[in-house]
C-alpha positions as MATLAB code, in Angstrom:
seq = 'MIVDFEHHYIPAELGRRLGMDPTRKEAVKTRDATVHAQLFDLEAQLRDLDRVGIDVAVQSCILGWDTTLENCRLINDCTAAAQQQYRGRFVGLAHAPILEEDGLRELERAIDELGLKGITISSQVNGLPLDAREFVTFYELMRRLRVPIFVHPALAPKGYSLMNDYQLPVILTREFDLGLAVTRLIAGGVIERYPELDFVFAHFGGGLAGYRERVARSARIASSYLSGSRITSIGFTSTWQGSKAVQSRCAARSRASAPKEWYLRPTIRRISITAIRNRARASMVLDCTSNKLRSCR';
ca = [
     -34.509  125.284  -46.278;
     -35.630  123.245  -43.261;
     -33.646  120.033  -42.809;
     -34.755  117.364  -40.337;
     -31.488  115.616  -39.523;
     -32.998  112.983  -37.241;
     -35.595  111.239  -39.343;
     -35.961  107.527  -38.691;
     -36.829  104.953  -41.354;
     -36.938  101.146  -41.267;
     -36.904   99.185  -44.539;
     -39.900   96.843  -44.579;
     -37.676   93.949  -45.620;
     -35.523   94.463  -42.529;
     -38.619   94.534  -40.329;
     -39.870   91.245  -41.739;
     -36.380   89.741  -41.391;
     -36.476   90.625  -37.689;
     -39.970   89.204  -37.188;
     -41.892   92.494  -37.265;
     -45.142   93.348  -39.019;
     -44.507   96.560  -41.030;
     -48.272   97.160  -41.327;
     -49.029   97.065  -37.593;
     -50.204  100.505  -36.522;
     -49.805  100.011  -32.780;
     -46.436  101.035  -31.384;
     -44.418   98.045  -30.199;
     -41.299   98.025  -28.042;
     -38.730   96.020  -30.000;
     -34.954   95.711  -29.581;
     -34.692   98.777  -27.311;
     -36.719  100.855  -29.791;
     -40.359  101.759  -30.283;
     -41.556  100.609  -33.701;
     -44.772  101.499  -35.551;
     -46.074  101.297  -39.105;
     -45.152  104.820  -40.213;
     -41.459  104.127  -39.697;
     -41.741  101.732  -42.652;
     -43.974  103.939  -44.828;
     -42.094  106.539  -46.891;
     -45.259  107.893  -48.497;
     -46.771  108.546  -45.071;
     -43.559  110.221  -43.968;
     -43.547  112.391  -47.071;
     -47.106  113.528  -46.368;
     -46.071  114.470  -42.833;
     -43.071  116.419  -44.163;
     -45.320  118.360  -46.518;
     -47.947  118.992  -43.859;
     -45.531  120.547  -41.381;
     -43.192  122.252  -43.874;
     -39.964  120.225  -43.756;
     -37.991  120.393  -46.998;
     -35.491  117.545  -46.588;
     -35.342  114.607  -44.170;
     -32.015  112.931  -43.410;
     -32.715  109.255  -42.860;
     -31.224  106.937  -40.277;
     -32.543  103.549  -39.211;
     -33.551  103.206  -35.587;
     -32.563   99.515  -35.737;
     -29.262  100.115  -37.507;
     -26.851  101.111  -34.745;
     -26.532   97.708  -33.127;
     -27.081   95.083  -35.774;
     -25.198   92.790  -38.131;
     -23.202   93.744  -41.191;
     -25.739   91.915  -43.366;
     -28.582   93.981  -41.941;
     -26.575   97.178  -42.386;
     -26.054   96.352  -46.059;
     -29.797   95.919  -46.463;
     -30.450   99.225  -44.679;
     -27.946  101.055  -46.868;
     -29.307   99.548  -50.086;
     -32.889  100.473  -49.185;
     -31.926  103.947  -47.988;
     -30.056  104.611  -51.232;
     -33.100  103.461  -53.198;
     -35.328  105.839  -51.218;
     -32.867  108.677  -51.761;
     -33.014  108.053  -55.493;
     -36.794  107.570  -55.651;
     -37.570  110.681  -53.602;
     -34.715  112.773  -54.852;
     -34.370  116.042  -52.985;
     -36.706  115.018  -50.141;
     -34.898  112.102  -48.462;
     -31.141  112.011  -47.873;
     -29.558  108.830  -46.538;
     -26.976  108.081  -43.857;
     -24.969  104.853  -43.899;
     -24.928  102.278  -41.111;
     -22.157   99.752  -40.471;
     -20.329   98.020  -37.594;
     -17.505  100.552  -37.677;
     -15.053   98.620  -35.485;
     -14.906   95.777  -38.021;
     -12.791   95.833  -41.157;
     -15.718   94.632  -43.273;
     -17.854   97.341  -41.691;
     -15.441  100.031  -42.853;
     -15.548   98.587  -46.357;
     -19.328   98.780  -46.205;
     -19.095  102.488  -45.381;
     -16.915  102.994  -48.441;
     -19.442  101.137  -50.581;
     -22.353  103.106  -49.133;
     -20.719  106.480  -49.817;
     -18.689  105.833  -52.975;
     -21.028  103.420  -54.775;
     -24.513  103.944  -53.350;
     -24.136  107.708  -53.008;
     -25.332  108.087  -49.424;
     -24.530  111.514  -48.007;
     -23.147  110.742  -44.566;
     -22.775  108.062  -41.921;
     -24.321  107.577  -38.510;
     -22.961  106.045  -35.321;
     -24.205  105.785  -31.753;
     -22.767  107.546  -28.705;
     -20.869  104.408  -27.746;
     -20.035  101.295  -29.776;
     -19.672   97.888  -28.124;
     -19.384   99.726  -24.824;
     -16.424  101.809  -26.014;
     -16.384  105.638  -25.897;
     -15.916  107.482  -29.179;
     -12.440  108.724  -28.192;
     -11.107  105.176  -27.707;
      -8.078  104.253  -29.790;
     -10.104  101.519  -31.491;
     -11.817  104.271  -33.529;
      -8.643  105.640  -35.147;
      -9.065  103.622  -38.348;
     -12.673  104.775  -38.608;
     -11.755  108.447  -38.196;
      -8.982  108.115  -40.771;
     -11.517  106.682  -43.220;
     -13.947  109.509  -42.475;
     -11.152  111.993  -43.143;
     -10.950  110.544  -46.657;
     -14.683  110.196  -47.276;
     -15.392  113.790  -46.145;
     -19.025  113.268  -45.154;
     -20.837  114.195  -41.921;
     -20.914  111.873  -38.912;
     -24.324  111.913  -37.220;
     -24.075  110.783  -33.583;
     -27.287  109.379  -32.092;
     -27.748  108.198  -28.495;
     -26.981  104.518  -27.995;
     -30.318  102.793  -27.428;
     -28.907  100.464  -24.763;
     -25.754  102.191  -23.450;
     -23.479  100.191  -21.192;
     -21.933  101.244  -17.916;
     -24.980  102.635  -16.106;
     -25.968   99.942  -13.605;
     -27.730  102.431  -11.312;
     -29.989  103.693  -14.110;
     -31.910  100.568  -15.062;
     -35.154  101.262  -13.148;
     -38.108  103.611  -13.657;
     -37.553  103.877  -17.428;
     -34.326  105.751  -16.657;
     -32.522  104.340  -19.726;
     -34.967  106.275  -21.923;
     -35.468  109.263  -19.629;
     -31.845  109.972  -18.648;
     -29.253  107.386  -19.632;
     -29.332  107.839  -23.399;
     -29.119  111.619  -23.146;
     -26.356  111.521  -20.557;
     -24.400  109.062  -22.694;
     -24.692  111.390  -25.686;
     -23.478  114.377  -23.663;
     -20.641  112.214  -22.386;
     -19.726  111.265  -25.964;
     -19.536  114.917  -27.037;
     -17.420  115.789  -24.002;
     -15.024  112.896  -24.565;
     -14.625  113.748  -28.253;
     -13.480  117.200  -27.137;
     -11.485  116.210  -24.039;
      -9.941  113.214  -25.792;
      -8.638  115.433  -28.580;
     -10.573  113.787  -31.430;
     -12.063  117.025  -32.751;
      -8.674  118.723  -32.458;
      -6.846  115.897  -34.258;
      -9.449  115.703  -37.009;
     -10.649  119.290  -37.544;
     -11.911  118.448  -41.024;
     -14.500  115.996  -39.683;
     -18.093  117.227  -39.430;
     -19.897  115.887  -36.365;
     -23.646  116.380  -36.033;
     -25.035  115.539  -32.584;
     -28.654  114.613  -31.938;
     -30.822  115.721  -29.009;
     -29.053  118.980  -28.233;
     -25.853  117.027  -27.687;
     -27.543  115.319  -24.765;
     -28.218  118.759  -23.275;
     -24.513  119.583  -23.065;
     -25.149  123.223  -23.915;
     -26.965  123.531  -20.591;
     -23.877  122.692  -18.528;
     -21.024  123.622  -20.821;
     -19.644  126.104  -18.276;
     -19.064  123.227  -15.843;
     -17.491  121.085  -18.541;
     -15.192  123.950  -19.521;
     -13.620  123.896  -16.052;
     -11.688  120.815  -17.055;
      -8.077  121.590  -17.853;
      -8.247  119.066  -20.709;
     -11.008  120.936  -22.494;
      -9.935  124.171  -24.124;
     -12.453  126.840  -23.229;
     -12.596  127.926  -26.860;
     -14.463  124.710  -27.733;
     -17.302  125.582  -25.398;
     -17.413  129.306  -26.086;
     -18.840  131.119  -29.055;
     -15.644  130.771  -31.088;
     -15.836  127.010  -31.626;
     -19.189  125.622  -30.526;
     -22.072  127.991  -30.023;
     -24.375  125.104  -29.265;
     -24.260  121.393  -29.899;
     -26.862  119.350  -31.711;
     -30.453  120.299  -32.302;
     -33.183  121.996  -30.359;
     -36.373  120.132  -29.699;
     -38.921  120.094  -26.911;
     -42.480  118.909  -26.638;
     -43.555  122.537  -26.564;
     -41.672  123.675  -29.648;
     -38.239  124.296  -31.097;
     -36.053  127.117  -32.264;
     -33.182  127.216  -34.667;
     -29.752  127.251  -33.099;
     -26.519  127.813  -34.920;
     -24.175  124.905  -34.346;
     -20.434  125.290  -34.805;
     -17.911  122.514  -34.756;
     -14.244  123.020  -35.598;
     -14.960  126.675  -36.392;
     -17.463  125.896  -39.174;
     -21.178  126.685  -39.247;
     -23.513  123.710  -39.306;
     -27.238  123.199  -39.728;
     -29.794  122.762  -37.010;
     -32.987  120.809  -37.175;
     -35.933  119.500  -35.163;
     -35.706  116.270  -33.284;
     -37.333  112.962  -34.076;
     -39.767  112.515  -36.945;
     -42.444  110.776  -34.939;
     -43.309  113.794  -32.748;
     -46.985  114.683  -32.998;
     -47.691  116.684  -36.203;
     -49.198  119.664  -34.352;
     -46.086  120.006  -32.206;
     -43.842  119.558  -35.220;
     -45.758  122.289  -37.070;
     -45.214  124.702  -34.168;
     -41.536  123.784  -34.123;
     -41.064  124.343  -37.855;
     -42.831  127.692  -37.697;
     -40.464  128.752  -34.925;
     -37.471  127.655  -36.969;
     -38.646  129.532  -40.059;
     -39.307  132.707  -38.082;
     -35.909  132.528  -36.414;
     -34.222  131.774  -39.722;
     -35.736  134.838  -41.378;
     -34.601  137.024  -38.527;
     -31.073  135.881  -37.859;
     -29.628  133.123  -39.999;
     -29.841  130.976  -43.074;
     -30.343  127.282  -42.508;
     -28.268  125.064  -44.746;
     -27.400  121.410  -45.151;
     -24.456  120.155  -43.180;
     -21.771  119.740  -45.832;
     -21.017  120.272  -49.481;
     -22.224  116.755  -50.217;
     -25.501  117.383  -48.464;
     -25.860  120.761  -50.169;
     -25.695  118.953  -53.492;
     -28.463  116.510  -52.560;
     -31.055  118.479  -54.475;
];
């Protein structure tokens, strides 16, 4: 089974609420994201999945990481409806402002009542790193809900004043912030304190696997986390040339790997999926990320 864990979807109602035209085919830069008509069109997305050979797409909303509770409720309702309508093809992740009490209640509603299969957060929230003490209540809730946490790069990360020119926020800042988030979750002891939590990191963990030896030099980071025993690799492989399947381990458990963002060109995506299937046949079995995701079909 090939699972695309980073598959973006925008409910048309949310787009209209934010002043967008869901039918506009030209890509438009909006709210730190690039928006185009196919992000609203589930039928078009399904045709792309079939064309390139993806079995299941895990949906997150590209406008959902930095928005209001009301908008998050709309996203979750629409995502749950899509999950039900296209059962076995689309799996939904919940959005909410996780540092607010009402936001945590919305996560409970999205998982317990709507039946979404996981939640998604960005690599920093309100400028705070994911190991900040303000997240304790959120992690305690996730311990109870027992669903995966998908970490996506913050679209407008704070704290990088020297990286505002030359499109650096898109080219470097987001990826660096994601790698920083993974490192702080390890160094800050979050993964150790909550070993039952399942983290899934986008974009190859911001490329952390490429410099994990340097990160492991820190006395605060146990080398076992960055060796084969705990994390073989973090996140997902994806390049413009093609992708390969990588086994991801977090807290000593095997996790799935998947291609990157849905809106890559179909020919590139097809090459990537072929590479994943060939690698899977040779060395591993791809699976969904948790028991709840395994039951999605």
